[in-house]
Amino acid sequence: DAKTTQPPSMDCAEGRAANLPCNHSTISGNEYVYWYRQIHSQGPQYIIHGLKNNETNEMASLIITEDRKSSTLILPHATLRDTAVYYCIVRVGISSGSARQLTFGSGTQLTVLP
Amino acid sequence: EPEVTQTPSHQVTQMGQEVILRCVPISNHLYFYWYRQILGQKVEFLVSFYNNEISEKSEIFDDQFSVERPDGSNFTLKIRSTKLEDSAMYFCASSGQGVGTITDTQYFGPGTRLTVL
């Protein structure tokens, strides 16, 4: 799976958009970009994933550049409860019966400030 | 909304004792995983399980560890003889809604904090 690079920490004011970048310049054509977050030693929480197109769900938006070498996770209106470590993970999808691991890096510690 | 559950939330044991950590994956999922996180460190993959056998395992998952799906709902991680360095949060995850699934979104449980004294 391709390696990802994220800034170690970011701050964001409550109510503002949080934009978390991720570089994955060695991504392959069949690799997806996944975002998870972990709030203070709780289990990692799935946020969103995408292959090529931008994606949006109730939690966040994912913007993937046209060359797919980087992406941005956007939390449109950050709240204090969004303070967490955010992980960008690149991995292949599955088409056969193999259970592929997720490889977690150090992620970005997002602190939402009141 | 379906979720992965884990018991106990906290387990304290003496070094050398056996522990079993339990997980109930999301009911229609086919793939199951264990990860661990030592305090202050990254989340590390231990093992994945599909079709009643281990699919992948990491170097951490040595002979002291075993996994089992004893019935249709539980997924367990056994550590045969615990060491001090096994103290960590252990997370169970599940994924996969059937043949033809393209992506493999893993959903994690809340974790079991294992403390080895």
mmCIF file of C-alpha atoms in Angstrom:
data_model
loop_
_atom_site.group_PDB
_atom_site.id
_atom_site.type_symbol
_atom_site.label_atom_id
_atom_site.label_comp_id
_atom_site.label_asym_id
_atom_site.label_seq_id
_atom_site.Cartn_x
_atom_site.Cartn_y
_atom_site.Cartn_z
ATOM 1 C CA ASP A 1 0.000 0.000 0.000
ATOM 2 C CA ALA A 2 1.195 3.515 -0.821
ATOM 3 C CA LYS A 3 2.822 5.635 1.870
ATOM 4 C CA THR A 4 1.092 8.794 3.079
ATOM 5 C CA THR A 5 2.425 12.025 4.567
ATOM 6 C CA GLN A 6 0.399 14.208 6.924
ATOM 7 C CA PRO A 7 1.291 17.220 9.055
ATOM 8 C CA PRO A 8 1.706 16.168 12.694
ATOM 9 C CA SER A 9 -0.678 18.774 14.073
ATOM 10 C CA MET A 10 -3.180 21.468 13.131
ATOM 11 C CA ASP A 11 -5.464 23.847 14.956
ATOM 12 C CA CYS A 12 -8.861 25.047 13.844
ATOM 13 C CA ALA A 13 -11.333 27.496 15.347
ATOM 14 C CA GLU A 14 -14.675 26.080 16.378
ATOM 15 C CA GLY A 15 -17.301 26.611 13.692
ATOM 16 C CA ARG A 16 -14.738 27.051 10.939
ATOM 17 C CA ALA A 17 -13.845 24.509 8.276
ATOM 18 C CA ALA A 18 -10.966 22.179 9.074
ATOM 19 C CA ASN A 19 -8.921 21.215 6.025
ATOM 20 C CA LEU A 20 -6.591 18.289 6.622
ATOM 21 C CA PRO A 21 -4.089 17.539 3.850
ATOM 22 C CA CYS A 22 -2.541 14.229 2.898
ATOM 23 C CA ASN A 23 0.149 13.461 0.334
ATOM 24 C CA HIS A 24 0.173 10.048 -1.341
ATOM 25 C CA SER A 25 2.360 10.616 -4.379
ATOM 26 C CA THR A 26 3.022 6.898 -4.989
ATOM 27 C CA ILE A 27 -0.635 5.902 -5.073
ATOM 28 C CA SER A 28 -1.577 3.238 -7.623
ATOM 29 C CA GLY A 29 -4.617 3.241 -9.843
ATOM 30 C CA ASN A 30 -6.450 0.627 -7.784
ATOM 31 C CA GLU A 31 -5.767 2.189 -4.390
ATOM 32 C CA TYR A 32 -8.407 4.003 -2.411
ATOM 33 C CA VAL A 33 -7.887 6.878 0.015
ATOM 34 C CA TYR A 34 -9.457 6.222 3.417
ATOM 35 C CA TRP A 35 -9.791 8.615 6.331
ATOM 36 C CA TYR A 36 -10.241 7.521 9.922
ATOM 37 C CA ARG A 37 -10.033 9.415 13.181
ATOM 38 C CA GLN A 38 -9.268 8.403 16.740
ATOM 39 C CA ILE A 39 -10.590 10.350 19.655
ATOM 40 C CA HIS A 40 -8.408 9.907 22.734
ATOM 41 C CA SER A 41 -7.598 6.149 22.581
ATOM 42 C CA GLN A 42 -11.086 5.166 21.464
ATOM 43 C CA GLY A 43 -11.403 2.803 18.521
ATOM 44 C CA PRO A 44 -10.570 4.348 15.135
ATOM 45 C CA GLN A 45 -13.698 5.744 13.513
ATOM 46 C CA TYR A 46 -14.265 5.521 9.777
ATOM 47 C CA ILE A 47 -14.958 8.886 8.164
ATOM 48 C CA ILE A 48 -14.923 8.610 4.384
ATOM 49 C CA HIS A 49 -13.100 7.074 1.444
ATOM 50 C CA GLY A 50 -12.704 7.689 -2.279
ATOM 51 C CA LEU A 51 -10.941 6.511 -5.408
ATOM 52 C CA LYS A 52 -10.905 9.390 -7.892
ATOM 53 C CA ASN A 53 -13.972 11.536 -7.459
ATOM 54 C CA ASN A 54 -14.676 13.899 -4.626
ATOM 55 C CA GLU A 55 -16.904 12.382 -1.977
ATOM 56 C CA THR A 56 -19.204 13.836 0.671
ATOM 57 C CA ASN A 57 -21.101 12.278 3.516
ATOM 58 C CA GLU A 58 -22.701 13.484 6.714
ATOM 59 C CA MET A 59 -19.344 13.764 8.446
ATOM 60 C CA ALA A 60 -16.980 15.248 5.908
ATOM 61 C CA SER A 61 -15.938 15.886 2.333
ATOM 62 C CA LEU A 62 -12.965 14.324 0.588
ATOM 63 C CA ILE A 63 -11.278 16.206 -2.211
ATOM 64 C CA ILE A 64 -8.826 14.175 -4.319
ATOM 65 C CA THR A 65 -6.585 15.975 -6.799
ATOM 66 C CA GLU A 66 -6.854 15.047 -10.439
ATOM 67 C CA ASP A 67 -3.469 13.300 -10.408
ATOM 68 C CA ARG A 68 -4.529 11.518 -7.189
ATOM 69 C CA LYS A 69 -1.239 12.351 -5.503
ATOM 70 C CA SER A 70 -2.851 14.244 -2.677
ATOM 71 C CA SER A 71 -6.178 14.714 -0.959
ATOM 72 C CA THR A 72 -7.859 16.956 1.595
ATOM 73 C CA LEU A 73 -10.372 15.991 4.226
ATOM 74 C CA ILE A 74 -12.762 18.822 4.999
ATOM 75 C CA LEU A 75 -14.813 19.060 8.170
ATOM 76 C CA PRO A 76 -17.137 21.908 7.183
ATOM 77 C CA HIS A 77 -18.010 23.240 10.641
ATOM 78 C CA ALA A 78 -15.571 21.891 13.198
ATOM 79 C CA THR A 79 -16.750 21.399 16.771
ATOM 80 C CA LEU A 80 -14.802 20.686 19.944
ATOM 81 C CA ARG A 81 -15.808 17.023 19.590
ATOM 82 C CA ASP A 82 -13.853 16.840 16.331
ATOM 83 C CA THR A 83 -10.594 17.149 18.262
ATOM 84 C CA ALA A 84 -8.857 13.874 17.380
ATOM 85 C CA VAL A 85 -6.003 12.265 15.480
ATOM 86 C CA TYR A 86 -6.926 11.973 11.797
ATOM 87 C CA TYR A 87 -5.398 9.211 9.700
ATOM 88 C CA CYS A 88 -5.121 9.161 5.930
ATOM 89 C CA ILE A 89 -4.618 5.590 4.692
ATOM 90 C CA VAL A 90 -4.156 4.358 1.149
ATOM 91 C CA ARG A 91 -4.944 0.771 0.276
ATOM 92 C CA VAL A 92 -6.254 -1.435 -2.479
ATOM 93 C CA GLY A 93 -9.853 -2.451 -2.648
ATOM 94 C CA ILE A 94 -10.773 -6.118 -2.449
ATOM 95 C CA SER A 95 -12.021 -8.342 -5.196
ATOM 96 C CA SER A 96 -11.254 -11.702 -3.667
ATOM 97 C CA GLY A 97 -11.522 -13.277 -0.283
ATOM 98 C CA SER A 98 -8.587 -11.672 1.421
ATOM 99 C CA ALA A 99 -8.840 -9.512 4.498
ATOM 100 C CA ARG A 100 -6.318 -6.718 4.026
ATOM 101 C CA GLN A 101 -4.905 -4.820 6.947
ATOM 102 C CA LEU A 102 -4.996 -1.081 7.446
ATOM 103 C CA THR A 103 -1.592 0.494 8.065
ATOM 104 C CA PHE A 104 -1.859 3.448 10.415
ATOM 105 C CA GLY A 105 0.747 6.178 10.426
ATOM 106 C CA SER A 106 1.095 8.904 13.008
ATOM 107 C CA GLY A 107 -1.770 10.979 11.574
ATOM 108 C CA THR A 108 -2.593 14.629 12.192
ATOM 109 C CA GLN A 109 -3.603 15.777 15.649
ATOM 110 C CA LEU A 110 -6.431 18.235 15.012
ATOM 111 C CA THR A 111 -7.243 20.519 17.906
ATOM 112 C CA VAL A 112 -10.442 22.519 17.619
ATOM 113 C CA LEU A 113 -10.162 25.677 19.681
ATOM 114 C CA PRO A 114 -13.138 27.422 21.295
ATOM 115 C CA GLU B 1 -26.671 1.606 13.546
ATOM 116 C CA PRO B 2 -24.773 -1.706 13.748
ATOM 117 C CA GLU B 3 -21.509 -1.557 15.638
ATOM 118 C CA VAL B 4 -18.638 -3.722 16.756
ATOM 119 C CA THR B 5 -18.669 -4.467 20.472
ATOM 120 C CA GLN B 6 -15.820 -5.673 22.684
ATOM 121 C CA THR B 7 -15.624 -7.141 26.165
ATOM 122 C CA PRO B 8 -14.255 -6.538 28.675
ATOM 123 C CA SER B 9 -13.486 -2.835 28.407
ATOM 124 C CA HIS B 10 -10.564 -3.264 30.802
ATOM 125 C CA GLN B 11 -8.707 -6.460 31.743
ATOM 126 C CA VAL B 12 -6.011 -6.649 34.382
ATOM 127 C CA THR B 13 -3.918 -9.803 34.535
ATOM 128 C CA GLN B 14 -0.715 -11.132 36.008
ATOM 129 C CA MET B 15 2.269 -11.842 33.793
ATOM 130 C CA GLY B 16 2.170 -15.405 32.500
ATOM 131 C CA GLN B 17 -1.599 -15.714 32.693
ATOM 132 C CA GLU B 18 -3.835 -16.433 29.732
ATOM 133 C CA VAL B 19 -6.363 -13.841 28.601
ATOM 134 C CA ILE B 20 -9.191 -13.981 26.104
ATOM 135 C CA LEU B 21 -10.472 -10.796 24.559
ATOM 136 C CA ARG B 22 -13.899 -10.965 23.001
ATOM 137 C CA CYS B 23 -15.472 -9.175 20.095
ATOM 138 C CA VAL B 24 -18.868 -9.265 18.420
ATOM 139 C CA PRO B 25 -18.396 -8.052 14.845
ATOM 140 C CA ILE B 26 -21.133 -6.431 12.778
ATOM 141 C CA SER B 27 -23.519 -9.252 11.983
ATOM 142 C CA ASN B 28 -23.322 -9.496 8.186
ATOM 143 C CA HIS B 29 -19.578 -8.883 7.949
ATOM 144 C CA LEU B 30 -17.230 -11.574 6.705
ATOM 145 C CA TYR B 31 -13.759 -10.249 7.552
ATOM 146 C CA PHE B 32 -12.429 -9.791 11.059
ATOM 147 C CA TYR B 33 -9.329 -8.129 12.451
ATOM 148 C CA TRP B 34 -7.386 -7.476 15.610
ATOM 149 C CA TYR B 35 -5.171 -4.440 16.088
ATOM 150 C CA ARG B 36 -3.359 -3.147 19.136
ATOM 151 C CA GLN B 37 -2.095 0.220 20.300
ATOM 152 C CA ILE B 38 0.539 0.541 22.961
ATOM 153 C CA LEU B 39 0.112 3.767 24.903
ATOM 154 C CA GLY B 40 1.424 6.713 22.897
ATOM 155 C CA GLN B 41 2.228 4.623 19.848
ATOM 156 C CA LYS B 42 0.609 3.860 16.492
ATOM 157 C CA VAL B 43 -2.244 1.459 15.907
ATOM 158 C CA GLU B 44 -0.634 -1.818 14.787
ATOM 159 C CA PHE B 45 -2.189 -4.656 12.833
ATOM 160 C CA LEU B 46 -2.096 -8.079 14.448
ATOM 161 C CA VAL B 47 -4.189 -10.490 12.396
ATOM 162 C CA SER B 48 -7.046 -10.791 9.939
ATOM 163 C CA PHE B 49 -9.497 -13.669 9.611
ATOM 164 C CA TYR B 50 -11.772 -14.795 6.805
ATOM 165 C CA ASN B 51 -13.652 -17.980 6.074
ATOM 166 C CA ASN B 52 -12.588 -19.509 9.377
ATOM 167 C CA GLU B 53 -8.896 -19.098 8.862
ATOM 168 C CA ILE B 54 -6.175 -16.521 9.297
ATOM 169 C CA SER B 55 -5.810 -14.369 6.202
ATOM 170 C CA GLU B 56 -2.816 -12.231 7.208
ATOM 171 C CA LYS B 57 -0.767 -11.821 10.338
ATOM 172 C CA SER B 58 1.972 -9.486 11.443
ATOM 173 C CA GLU B 59 5.276 -10.257 13.095
ATOM 174 C CA ILE B 60 3.711 -9.331 16.412
ATOM 175 C CA PHE B 61 1.243 -12.210 16.119
ATOM 176 C CA ASP B 62 3.527 -14.997 17.313
ATOM 177 C CA ASP B 63 2.741 -18.386 18.827
ATOM 178 C CA GLN B 64 1.478 -16.758 22.019
ATOM 179 C CA PHE B 65 -1.500 -15.379 20.121
ATOM 180 C CA SER B 66 -4.443 -17.195 18.604
ATOM 181 C CA VAL B 67 -7.804 -16.219 17.181
ATOM 182 C CA GLU B 68 -11.043 -18.082 16.959
ATOM 183 C CA ARG B 69 -14.586 -17.643 15.810
ATOM 184 C CA PRO B 70 -16.227 -20.132 18.154
ATOM 185 C CA ASP B 71 -19.770 -19.473 16.965
ATOM 186 C CA GLY B 72 -21.622 -17.329 14.466
ATOM 187 C CA SER B 73 -21.244 -14.126 16.389
ATOM 188 C CA ASN B 74 -18.070 -13.979 18.515
ATOM 189 C CA PHE B 75 -14.470 -13.424 17.467
ATOM 190 C CA THR B 76 -11.825 -13.913 20.128
ATOM 191 C CA LEU B 77 -8.149 -13.125 20.629
ATOM 192 C CA LYS B 78 -6.280 -15.332 23.082
ATOM 193 C CA ILE B 79 -2.903 -14.504 24.540
ATOM 194 C CA ARG B 80 -1.517 -17.689 26.066
ATOM 195 C CA SER B 81 1.077 -16.377 28.461
ATOM 196 C CA THR B 82 0.954 -12.622 28.841
ATOM 197 C CA LYS B 83 4.068 -10.474 29.075
ATOM 198 C CA LEU B 84 4.424 -6.955 30.416
ATOM 199 C CA GLU B 85 4.855 -5.669 26.874
ATOM 200 C CA ASP B 86 1.419 -7.009 25.909
ATOM 201 C CA SER B 87 -0.129 -4.142 27.858
ATOM 202 C CA ALA B 88 -2.027 -2.143 25.249
ATOM 203 C CA MET B 89 -5.436 -1.279 23.844
ATOM 204 C CA TYR B 90 -6.715 -4.093 21.656
ATOM 205 C CA PHE B 91 -9.158 -3.184 18.926
ATOM 206 C CA CYS B 92 -11.360 -5.557 16.983
ATOM 207 C CA ALA B 93 -12.642 -4.572 13.541
ATOM 208 C CA SER B 94 -14.882 -6.102 10.923
ATOM 209 C CA SER B 95 -15.622 -5.444 7.282
ATOM 210 C CA GLY B 96 -16.967 -6.875 4.061
ATOM 211 C CA GLN B 97 -20.561 -7.379 3.192
ATOM 212 C CA GLY B 98 -20.195 -10.225 0.776
ATOM 213 C CA VAL B 99 -18.821 -11.452 -2.521
ATOM 214 C CA GLY B 100 -18.332 -8.651 -5.000
ATOM 215 C CA THR B 101 -17.588 -5.998 -2.419
ATOM 216 C CA ILE B 102 -15.053 -3.669 -3.987
ATOM 217 C CA THR B 103 -14.010 -1.545 -1.053
ATOM 218 C CA ASP B 104 -13.297 -2.861 2.378
ATOM 219 C CA THR B 105 -14.319 -0.363 5.007
ATOM 220 C CA GLN B 106 -13.304 -1.599 8.419
ATOM 221 C CA TYR B 107 -15.375 -0.650 11.448
ATOM 222 C CA PHE B 108 -13.676 -0.728 14.812
ATOM 223 C CA GLY B 109 -14.879 -1.571 18.283
ATOM 224 C CA PRO B 110 -14.214 0.592 21.344
ATOM 225 C CA GLY B 111 -11.269 -1.522 22.443
ATOM 226 C CA THR B 112 -10.162 -3.544 25.456
ATOM 227 C CA ARG B 113 -7.473 -2.046 27.645
ATOM 228 C CA LEU B 114 -5.180 -4.887 28.726
ATOM 229 C CA THR B 115 -2.920 -4.246 31.685
ATOM 230 C CA VAL B 116 -0.319 -6.902 32.500
ATOM 231 C CA LEU B 117 1.218 -6.632 35.967
#
